[in-house]
Amino acid sequence: MTNHSETTGPSDSGDIPRPEQPSRKAPTSYAGPGDEHQVTLRTPAELADALPYLLGYRPEDSIVLAALRDREGRGRFGGRARLGIPASSDDWACAAGQLVHGLITGSERRGVRPEQMVAYLCQEPAPGETGRDVMERLRPLAQRLRVECGTLDVPVVEALCISAGRFWSYCCDDEACCPAEGLPMGLPGTSVLAAAATYAGIQVRGSLSDLRARLLPGETAVADEQTAALDSAATTLVARILDPDGRSEVARETLETAERVMRRLAGAPPVSGMPAEDLRDDHLLGHDEAAALILGLQDRTTRDRAAGWMEGDEAAPALRLWRALARRCVGPYGEHAAAPLTLAGWVAWSTGDELEAREALAMALGADSDYLFARLLHQACNEGLDPESIRRCLRAEREGGGGAEREGGDGAEVPSPDEGERTSTTGSRGPGEPSPAPRPPSGRRRRARSLTSADGTRRRAKPQNREPRPENGRPGSPSRAERSGAGRTGRTCARTPGTPAEGGGE
């Protein structure tokens, strides 16, 4: 996972001297966005301190791999990849194999095969555990990573466990260098790398849980009010969406409401801190407005047109709106968060924030694993593709050129964002809409999202088709933790082979 797109932010740099560390050398160095800014990392302590700057955030409960490549006789960091640590040790072998193969093959596709690897295991102690207990418990996982990398002729030059503010090396048994009780981590922002990263404009943004909190609904009294507003809106909007004439009218109203709220958000006075920003945006969005927008965006055509707010002055308020709507998908409407989460992920990716993009898109798939737009964007983002081809497609749609040929940067045809996901209910298409995709193979069906109205009845919200699902429902439906993105650790083998959970290339 690279960190080339982070923006400059506040840093806790200071003049507190870092304790002297043993001088065991590690053949690694890290260069910032400009080659003139280079910091050489020689000890396990420096490698441990470097981890947040390699990722752009502080990982929690994670396996992280950082590839190294040789350049002028120095090892330099290449691609990075992260995966949550599976709760069951029975899944460790699968997780290790998938992460290693995904990072290496992803780097090879970009023409830079890793020559060495640094592995990190990050997990806080459970009640009654110590950091050393965590290190010993995770030792088989570290060994599994080393074996998987060795199988592909990529040696692991260092494997570290970080827990309870200390770190341990799995590769060094020298008590003078790496004592059994571990070594304390340096204070955040006080290392040489922290200063260099701040100078180079690299920002560390806290933990993934902080980022996910911006996209998760809160379980408060306000949630009950929002659920009531969604129920009330569903009783009127669903019938209108099912009607061909009413559907276009709902689409127009949804986009007009979204534009009105975006102008309101753009004109709001600035505040300091992410929680304060989100609270301000929540106060600027009414329950009825949020309900109408959430339900209106379940229409694929409406969602695609809203995805056009992806750049320039529109991108920032659009991203704030999609986050706010994701936080309003409360109670039984959790699956409806797939649309605003996907839009949030798309705008974040389009504006260069790959970290938030990956998390938002992963959360969208947690809300609805069959949401094709989120699946395609998540894969493209992980593959390190350029979003410009999708931007061009959406610009053409916005300008009324939906039937025009769509081409990528290499001249290859690029499908519409929802290609294969949306079909017309009447067999015809309106101005600016792409041609409908072929219907799914016979013997399979598409399920329209259903809504629970105030009277307890369930009604179908969209006439559009969806990705095929098993006829007997959705076995293996993710838990609430998995929907939030925090529990994507127990089913690691279900991912596409060769694609890491996050990152995967330079």
Coordinates of C-alpha atoms in Angstrom, one line a residue:
M1 CA 0.0 0.0 0.0
T2 CA 1.7 3.2 -1.1
N3 CA 1.3 6.6 0.4
H4 CA 2.0 8.9 -2.5
S5 CA -1.3 10.8 -2.2
E6 CA -1.4 11.9 1.4
T7 CA -1.7 15.6 2.1
T8 CA 0.3 17.6 4.6
G9 CA -1.2 17.7 8.1
P10 CA -0.2 18.5 11.6
S11 CA 2.7 16.6 13.2
D12 CA 3.7 16.1 16.8
S13 CA 7.4 16.6 15.9
G14 CA 9.5 17.8 18.8
D15 CA 13.0 17.9 20.2
I16 CA 12.7 14.9 22.6
P17 CA 15.8 12.8 22.0
R18 CA 15.2 9.2 21.1
P19 CA 16.9 6.6 23.2
E20 CA 20.0 5.0 21.7
Q21 CA 19.1 1.8 20.0
P22 CA 21.4 -1.2 19.2
S23 CA 23.1 -0.8 15.8
R24 CA 22.1 -4.1 14.2
K25 CA 21.9 -3.1 10.5
A26 CA 18.9 -3.9 8.3
P27 CA 19.5 -3.6 4.5
T28 CA 16.7 -1.2 4.0
S29 CA 16.1 2.5 3.3
Y30 CA 13.1 4.6 2.6
A31 CA 12.9 7.5 0.2
G32 CA 10.1 10.1 0.4
P33 CA 8.1 11.4 -2.5
G34 CA 11.2 13.2 -3.8
D35 CA 14.4 11.2 -4.2
E36 CA 16.4 14.0 -2.6
H37 CA 14.7 13.2 0.7
Q38 CA 16.1 9.9 1.9
V39 CA 16.2 8.3 5.3
T40 CA 18.2 5.1 5.9
L41 CA 16.7 2.6 8.4
R42 CA 19.4 0.4 10.1
T43 CA 17.7 -1.1 13.1
P44 CA 14.6 -3.0 14.0
A45 CA 13.5 0.0 16.1
E46 CA 13.7 2.3 13.0
L47 CA 11.8 -0.2 11.0
A48 CA 9.1 -0.4 13.6
D49 CA 8.9 3.4 13.8
A50 CA 8.6 3.6 10.0
L51 CA 5.4 1.5 9.7
P52 CA 2.8 4.3 10.1
Y53 CA 4.6 6.3 7.5
L54 CA 4.7 3.5 5.1
L55 CA 0.9 3.1 5.3
G56 CA -0.3 6.6 6.1
Y57 CA -2.0 5.3 9.3
R58 CA -1.4 3.3 12.4
P59 CA -2.5 -0.3 11.7
E60 CA -4.5 -2.3 14.2
D61 CA -4.9 -6.1 14.4
S62 CA -3.0 -6.3 11.1
I63 CA -0.5 -8.3 9.0
V64 CA 1.5 -5.9 7.0
L65 CA 4.1 -6.8 4.3
A66 CA 6.5 -4.2 2.8
A67 CA 8.4 -5.2 -0.3
L68 CA 12.0 -4.2 -0.8
R69 CA 13.8 -3.8 -4.1
D70 CA 17.4 -3.1 -4.9
R71 CA 18.4 0.3 -6.3
E72 CA 22.0 1.3 -6.6
G73 CA 23.0 -1.2 -3.9
R74 CA 20.4 -0.1 -1.4
G75 CA 17.1 -1.8 -0.5
R76 CA 14.2 0.5 -1.1
F77 CA 10.6 0.1 -0.1
G78 CA 8.3 -0.9 -2.9
G79 CA 4.7 -2.1 -2.6
R80 CA 2.9 -2.6 0.7
A81 CA -0.1 -4.8 1.6
R82 CA -2.2 -5.2 4.8
L83 CA -4.7 -7.8 5.9
G84 CA -6.5 -8.2 9.2
I85 CA -5.2 -11.1 11.5
P86 CA -7.7 -13.9 11.3
A87 CA -9.3 -14.7 14.7
S88 CA -8.8 -18.4 14.2
S89 CA -5.2 -19.7 13.9
D90 CA -6.6 -22.3 11.4
D91 CA -7.0 -19.5 8.9
W92 CA -3.4 -18.1 9.3
A93 CA -1.9 -20.3 6.6
C94 CA -4.5 -19.2 4.1
A95 CA -4.2 -15.5 5.0
A96 CA -0.4 -15.6 4.8
G97 CA -0.4 -17.4 1.5
Q98 CA -2.9 -15.0 0.0
L99 CA -1.2 -11.8 1.2
V100 CA 2.3 -12.9 0.1
H101 CA 1.2 -14.1 -3.3
G102 CA -1.0 -11.1 -3.8
L103 CA 1.8 -8.6 -3.1
I104 CA 4.4 -10.4 -5.1
T105 CA 2.3 -11.0 -8.2
G106 CA 0.8 -7.5 -8.0
S107 CA 4.4 -6.1 -8.0
E108 CA 5.4 -8.3 -10.8
R109 CA 2.5 -7.0 -12.9
R110 CA 4.0 -3.5 -12.5
G111 CA 7.4 -4.8 -13.6
V112 CA 9.1 -4.6 -10.2
R113 CA 9.5 -8.0 -8.5
P114 CA 10.3 -7.7 -4.8
E115 CA 13.7 -9.0 -3.8
Q116 CA 13.2 -8.9 0.0
M117 CA 10.4 -8.5 2.4
V118 CA 9.7 -6.9 5.8
A119 CA 6.8 -8.3 7.8
Y120 CA 4.9 -6.7 10.6
L121 CA 2.3 -8.2 13.0
C122 CA 0.4 -5.6 14.9
Q123 CA -2.1 -6.6 17.7
E124 CA -2.9 -5.3 21.1
P125 CA -3.1 -7.7 24.1
A126 CA -6.4 -9.3 25.0
P127 CA -7.5 -9.0 28.7
G128 CA -5.0 -10.9 30.8
E129 CA -2.3 -10.9 28.1
T130 CA 1.0 -9.1 27.8
G131 CA 2.7 -7.9 24.7
R132 CA 5.2 -10.8 25.0
D133 CA 2.2 -13.2 25.1
V134 CA 0.9 -11.7 21.9
M135 CA 4.3 -12.0 20.3
E136 CA 4.6 -15.7 21.2
R137 CA 1.0 -16.5 20.2
L138 CA 1.6 -14.9 16.8
R139 CA 5.0 -16.6 16.2
P140 CA 3.5 -19.4 14.0
L141 CA 1.9 -16.7 11.8
A142 CA 5.3 -15.0 11.4
Q143 CA 6.9 -18.3 10.5
R144 CA 4.1 -19.0 8.0
L145 CA 4.8 -15.6 6.3
R146 CA 8.5 -16.4 6.1
V147 CA 7.9 -19.8 4.6
E148 CA 5.4 -18.4 2.0
C149 CA 7.9 -15.7 1.0
G150 CA 10.8 -18.2 0.8
T151 CA 8.7 -20.4 -1.4
L152 CA 8.7 -17.6 -4.0
D153 CA 12.4 -16.8 -3.4
V154 CA 11.7 -13.6 -1.6
P155 CA 13.5 -13.8 1.8
V156 CA 12.1 -12.0 4.8
V157 CA 14.9 -9.9 6.2
E158 CA 13.0 -8.8 9.2
A159 CA 9.7 -9.8 10.9
L160 CA 8.5 -7.6 13.8
C161 CA 5.6 -7.9 16.3
I162 CA 4.3 -4.6 17.7
S163 CA 2.1 -4.8 20.7
A164 CA 1.5 -2.8 23.9
G165 CA 3.9 0.0 22.9
R166 CA 6.8 -2.4 22.4
F167 CA 8.2 -4.4 19.6
W168 CA 10.0 -7.8 19.2
S169 CA 12.0 -9.3 16.3
Y170 CA 11.3 -12.8 15.1
C171 CA 14.5 -12.8 13.1
C172 CA 17.0 -11.9 15.8
D173 CA 17.7 -13.9 19.0
D174 CA 20.6 -11.7 20.2
E175 CA 19.7 -10.5 23.7
A176 CA 21.9 -7.5 23.4
C177 CA 20.0 -6.3 20.3
C178 CA 16.5 -7.7 20.8
P179 CA 15.8 -8.7 24.4
A180 CA 13.1 -11.1 25.4
E181 CA 11.0 -8.3 27.1
G182 CA 11.0 -6.4 23.8
L183 CA 12.0 -2.8 23.2
P184 CA 9.8 0.3 23.7
M185 CA 8.5 2.1 20.6
G186 CA 9.7 5.6 20.2
L187 CA 7.4 8.5 20.9
P188 CA 5.2 9.4 17.9
G189 CA 6.7 12.1 15.8
T190 CA 10.2 12.1 17.4
S191 CA 12.1 9.9 14.9
V192 CA 14.3 11.0 12.1
L193 CA 11.8 9.5 9.7
A194 CA 8.9 11.4 11.3
A195 CA 10.7 14.7 10.6
A196 CA 11.6 13.7 7.1
A197 CA 8.0 12.5 6.4
T198 CA 6.6 15.8 7.7
Y199 CA 9.0 17.7 5.5
A200 CA 8.0 15.6 2.5
G201 CA 4.3 16.2 3.2
I202 CA 3.4 12.6 4.3
Q203 CA 0.6 12.5 6.8
V204 CA -0.2 9.8 9.4
R205 CA -3.9 9.8 10.0
G206 CA -4.5 7.8 13.2
S207 CA -5.9 4.3 13.0
L208 CA -8.3 2.6 10.6
S209 CA -11.0 2.6 13.3
D210 CA -10.9 6.4 13.3
L211 CA -11.4 6.4 9.6
R212 CA -14.3 3.9 9.7
A213 CA -16.0 5.9 12.4
R214 CA -16.6 8.6 9.8
L215 CA -18.6 6.1 7.8
L216 CA -20.5 4.1 10.4
P217 CA -24.0 5.0 11.8
G218 CA -24.2 5.8 15.4
E219 CA -26.5 3.8 17.8
T220 CA -28.1 6.9 19.5
A221 CA -31.6 8.3 19.9
V222 CA -31.1 10.1 16.6
A223 CA -30.9 6.7 14.9
D224 CA -34.5 6.0 15.9
E225 CA -35.6 9.3 14.4
Q226 CA -33.7 8.5 11.2
T227 CA -35.2 5.1 11.0
A228 CA -38.7 6.6 11.3
A229 CA -37.9 9.0 8.5
L230 CA -36.6 6.2 6.3
D231 CA -39.8 4.2 7.0
S232 CA -42.0 7.2 6.2
A233 CA -40.1 8.0 3.0
A234 CA -40.2 4.3 1.8
T235 CA -44.0 4.2 1.9
T236 CA -44.1 6.9 -0.8
L237 CA -40.9 6.7 -2.7
V238 CA -40.9 2.9 -3.4
A239 CA -44.2 3.1 -5.3
R240 CA -43.0 6.1 -7.3
I241 CA -39.6 4.4 -8.1
L242 CA -41.5 1.3 -9.4
D243 CA -43.5 3.5 -11.8
P244 CA -41.5 4.4 -14.9
D245 CA -42.6 8.0 -14.9
G246 CA -42.3 8.3 -11.2
R247 CA -38.8 6.9 -11.3
S248 CA -37.4 9.7 -13.5
E249 CA -39.1 12.2 -11.2
V250 CA -37.6 10.7 -8.1
A251 CA -34.2 10.8 -9.8
R252 CA -34.5 14.5 -10.6
E253 CA -35.6 15.3 -7.0
T254 CA -32.8 13.2 -5.6
L255 CA -30.1 15.0 -7.6
E256 CA -31.6 18.4 -6.8
T257 CA -31.7 17.7 -3.1
A258 CA -28.2 16.4 -3.2
E259 CA -27.0 19.6 -5.0
R260 CA -28.8 21.8 -2.4
V261 CA -27.3 20.0 0.5
M262 CA -23.8 20.1 -1.1
R263 CA -24.1 23.9 -1.4
R264 CA -25.1 24.1 2.2
L265 CA -22.1 22.0 3.3
A266 CA -19.7 24.0 1.1
G267 CA -20.9 27.2 2.8
A268 CA -20.6 25.9 6.4
P269 CA -17.9 27.5 8.5
P270 CA -14.8 25.4 9.0
V271 CA -14.1 23.5 12.3
S272 CA -11.1 21.7 13.7
G273 CA -10.8 17.9 13.8
M274 CA -12.6 15.1 12.0
P275 CA -15.2 14.4 14.8
A276 CA -16.2 18.1 14.8
E277 CA -16.4 18.2 11.0
D278 CA -18.7 15.2 10.9
L279 CA -20.9 16.5 13.7
R280 CA -21.2 19.8 11.9
D281 CA -22.2 18.0 8.7
D282 CA -24.8 15.9 10.5
H283 CA -26.5 19.0 11.9
L284 CA -26.7 20.4 8.4
L285 CA -28.5 17.4 7.0
G286 CA -32.2 16.8 8.0
H287 CA -33.6 13.3 8.6
D288 CA -36.2 13.6 5.8
E289 CA -33.5 14.9 3.4
A290 CA -31.2 12.0 4.3
A291 CA -34.0 9.5 3.9
A292 CA -35.0 10.8 0.5
L293 CA -31.4 10.8 -0.7
I294 CA -30.6 7.3 0.7
L295 CA -33.6 5.8 -1.0
G296 CA -33.2 7.8 -4.2
L297 CA -29.5 6.6 -4.6
Q298 CA -30.6 3.0 -4.7
D299 CA -31.5 3.7 -8.3
R300 CA -28.4 2.9 -10.4
T301 CA -28.9 5.6 -12.9
T302 CA -29.3 8.2 -10.2
R303 CA -26.2 6.9 -8.4
D304 CA -24.1 7.1 -11.6
R305 CA -25.1 10.7 -12.2
A306 CA -24.2 11.6 -8.6
A307 CA -20.8 10.0 -9.2
G308 CA -20.1 12.8 -11.6
W309 CA -19.4 15.1 -8.6
M310 CA -15.9 13.8 -8.4
E311 CA -13.5 16.7 -9.0
G312 CA -13.0 20.4 -8.7
D313 CA -15.0 22.4 -6.2
E314 CA -17.8 19.7 -6.2
A315 CA -15.6 16.8 -4.9
A316 CA -15.1 18.0 -1.2
P317 CA -18.8 18.7 -0.4
A318 CA -19.9 15.6 -2.3
L319 CA -17.5 13.4 -0.2
R320 CA -18.9 15.0 3.0
L321 CA -22.4 14.3 1.8
W322 CA -21.8 10.7 1.0
R323 CA -20.1 10.2 4.4
A324 CA -23.0 11.8 6.2
L325 CA -25.5 9.6 4.3
A326 CA -23.5 6.4 5.1
R327 CA -23.8 7.4 8.8
R328 CA -27.6 7.7 8.4
C329 CA -28.1 4.1 7.1
V330 CA -29.2 2.9 10.5
G331 CA -31.0 -0.2 11.8
P332 CA -32.7 -2.3 9.1
Y333 CA -31.3 0.1 6.4
G334 CA -27.7 -0.9 6.8
E335 CA -27.6 -2.6 3.4
H336 CA -28.6 0.7 1.8
A337 CA -25.2 2.1 2.8
A338 CA -23.6 0.4 -0.1
A339 CA -24.6 3.2 -2.4
P340 CA -23.3 6.2 -0.4
L341 CA -20.2 4.2 0.7
T342 CA -19.3 3.4 -2.9
L343 CA -19.8 7.0 -3.9
A344 CA -17.5 8.1 -1.0
G345 CA -14.9 5.6 -2.0
W346 CA -15.1 6.7 -5.6
V347 CA -14.7 10.4 -4.8
A348 CA -11.9 9.7 -2.4
W349 CA -10.0 7.6 -5.0
S350 CA -10.7 10.1 -7.7
T351 CA -9.2 12.9 -5.6
G352 CA -6.1 10.8 -4.7
D353 CA -7.0 9.5 -1.2
E354 CA -6.5 5.8 -1.7
L355 CA -6.6 5.0 2.0
E356 CA -10.2 6.2 2.5
A357 CA -11.2 4.9 -0.9
R358 CA -10.2 1.3 0.0
E359 CA -11.9 1.4 3.4
A360 CA -15.1 3.0 2.1
L361 CA -15.3 0.5 -0.8
A362 CA -14.5 -2.5 1.6
M363 CA -17.3 -1.3 3.9
A364 CA -19.7 -1.0 0.9
L365 CA -19.0 -4.7 0.1
G366 CA -19.5 -5.5 3.8
A367 CA -23.0 -3.8 3.5
D368 CA -23.8 -5.6 0.3
S369 CA -21.3 -8.1 -1.0
D370 CA -23.1 -8.2 -4.4
Y371 CA -22.7 -4.5 -5.1
L372 CA -20.9 -4.7 -8.4
F373 CA -19.8 -1.0 -8.7
A374 CA -18.1 -1.2 -5.3
R375 CA -16.5 -4.5 -6.2
L376 CA -15.0 -3.2 -9.5
L377 CA -13.8 0.0 -7.9
H378 CA -12.2 -1.8 -5.0
Q379 CA -10.4 -4.1 -7.3
A380 CA -9.2 -1.3 -9.6
C381 CA -8.0 0.7 -6.6
N382 CA -6.1 -2.2 -5.2
E383 CA -4.6 -2.9 -8.6
G384 CA -3.3 0.7 -8.7
L385 CA -5.2 1.6 -11.8
D386 CA -5.6 5.2 -12.9
P387 CA -9.2 6.5 -12.2
E388 CA -9.0 8.9 -15.1
S389 CA -10.7 6.5 -17.6
I390 CA -13.7 6.2 -15.3
R391 CA -13.7 10.0 -14.8
R392 CA -13.8 10.5 -18.6
C393 CA -16.7 8.0 -18.8
L394 CA -18.7 9.9 -16.2
R395 CA -17.9 13.3 -17.8
A396 CA -19.3 12.0 -21.0
E397 CA -22.5 10.8 -19.2
R398 CA -22.8 14.2 -17.6
E399 CA -22.5 16.0 -20.8
G400 CA -25.1 13.9 -22.5
G401 CA -22.7 11.7 -24.4
G402 CA -23.6 8.4 -22.7
G403 CA -23.8 6.6 -26.0
A404 CA -20.4 7.7 -27.2
E405 CA -17.5 5.4 -27.3
R406 CA -15.6 5.2 -24.0
E407 CA -11.9 4.7 -24.2
G408 CA -9.2 4.3 -21.6
G409 CA -5.7 5.8 -21.8
D410 CA -4.5 2.9 -23.9
G411 CA -7.3 3.1 -26.4
A412 CA -9.2 0.1 -24.9
E413 CA -12.9 0.5 -24.4
V414 CA -13.9 1.2 -20.8
P415 CA -17.3 0.1 -19.6
S416 CA -19.7 2.3 -17.8
P417 CA -19.3 2.2 -14.0
D418 CA -22.4 0.1 -13.6
E419 CA -21.9 -2.0 -16.8
G420 CA -23.5 -5.4 -16.2
E421 CA -25.4 -4.1 -13.1
R422 CA -28.2 -2.0 -14.5
T423 CA -30.9 -2.8 -17.1
S424 CA -33.8 -0.7 -18.2
T425 CA -37.3 -1.7 -17.0
T426 CA -38.8 -0.7 -20.3
G427 CA -36.2 -1.9 -22.7
S428 CA -35.4 1.7 -23.8
R429 CA -32.9 4.1 -22.4
G430 CA -33.1 7.8 -21.7
P431 CA -30.8 10.6 -22.8
G432 CA -27.3 10.2 -21.4
E433 CA -27.9 6.6 -20.2
P434 CA -25.7 3.8 -21.3
S435 CA -27.0 0.8 -23.2
P436 CA -28.4 -1.8 -20.9
A437 CA -26.1 -4.7 -20.1
P438 CA -27.0 -8.3 -21.1
R439 CA -29.3 -10.1 -18.7
P440 CA -27.8 -12.7 -16.4
P441 CA -27.5 -16.4 -17.5
S442 CA -30.7 -18.4 -17.3
G443 CA -31.3 -20.3 -14.1
R444 CA -30.3 -17.3 -12.0
R445 CA -32.2 -14.3 -10.8
R446 CA -31.5 -10.8 -9.5
R447 CA -33.0 -9.6 -6.3
A448 CA -34.2 -6.1 -5.9
R449 CA -33.5 -4.4 -2.5
S450 CA -36.6 -4.6 -0.3
L451 CA -37.6 -1.9 2.2
T452 CA -39.4 -2.3 5.5
S453 CA -42.1 0.3 5.7
A454 CA -43.7 1.8 8.8
D455 CA -46.5 -0.8 8.7
G456 CA -44.0 -3.7 8.8
T457 CA -44.6 -4.8 5.1
R458 CA -41.7 -5.2 2.8
R459 CA -41.7 -3.6 -0.6
R460 CA -39.3 -3.7 -3.5
A461 CA -37.4 -0.5 -3.8
K462 CA -35.8 -0.8 -7.3
P463 CA -36.9 -2.3 -10.6
Q464 CA -33.2 -2.6 -11.6
N465 CA -31.5 -6.0 -11.7
R466 CA -28.8 -6.9 -9.3
E467 CA -25.9 -9.3 -9.2
P468 CA -27.0 -13.0 -9.1
R469 CA -27.5 -14.4 -5.7
P470 CA -28.2 -18.0 -4.6
E471 CA -31.8 -19.0 -4.8
N472 CA -31.9 -19.8 -1.2
G473 CA -30.8 -16.4 0.0
R474 CA -27.4 -15.3 1.1
P475 CA -25.6 -17.9 3.2
G476 CA -22.6 -16.6 5.1
S477 CA -24.0 -13.1 5.4
P478 CA -21.4 -10.9 7.1
S479 CA -21.8 -10.0 10.8
R480 CA -22.1 -6.4 11.9
A481 CA -18.3 -6.3 12.6
E482 CA -17.7 -7.5 9.0
R483 CA -20.1 -4.9 7.6
S484 CA -18.1 -2.2 9.4
G485 CA -14.9 -3.4 7.7
A486 CA -13.4 -4.3 11.1
G487 CA -14.1 -8.1 10.8
R488 CA -12.8 -8.8 7.4
T489 CA -10.3 -11.4 8.8
G490 CA -12.1 -14.7 9.2
R491 CA -12.9 -15.4 5.5
T492 CA -9.6 -14.5 3.9
C493 CA -9.7 -17.4 1.5
A494 CA -12.7 -15.9 -0.2
R495 CA -10.8 -13.1 -1.8
T496 CA -9.6 -13.3 -5.4
P497 CA -6.2 -15.1 -5.5
G498 CA -3.4 -12.8 -6.4
T499 CA -5.1 -9.7 -5.0
P500 CA -4.1 -8.4 -1.6
A501 CA -6.6 -7.0 0.8
E502 CA -5.0 -3.6 0.6
G503 CA -2.1 -2.3 -1.5
G504 CA -0.4 -4.7 -3.8
G505 CA 2.3 -2.9 -5.8
E506 CA 4.2 0.3 -5.8

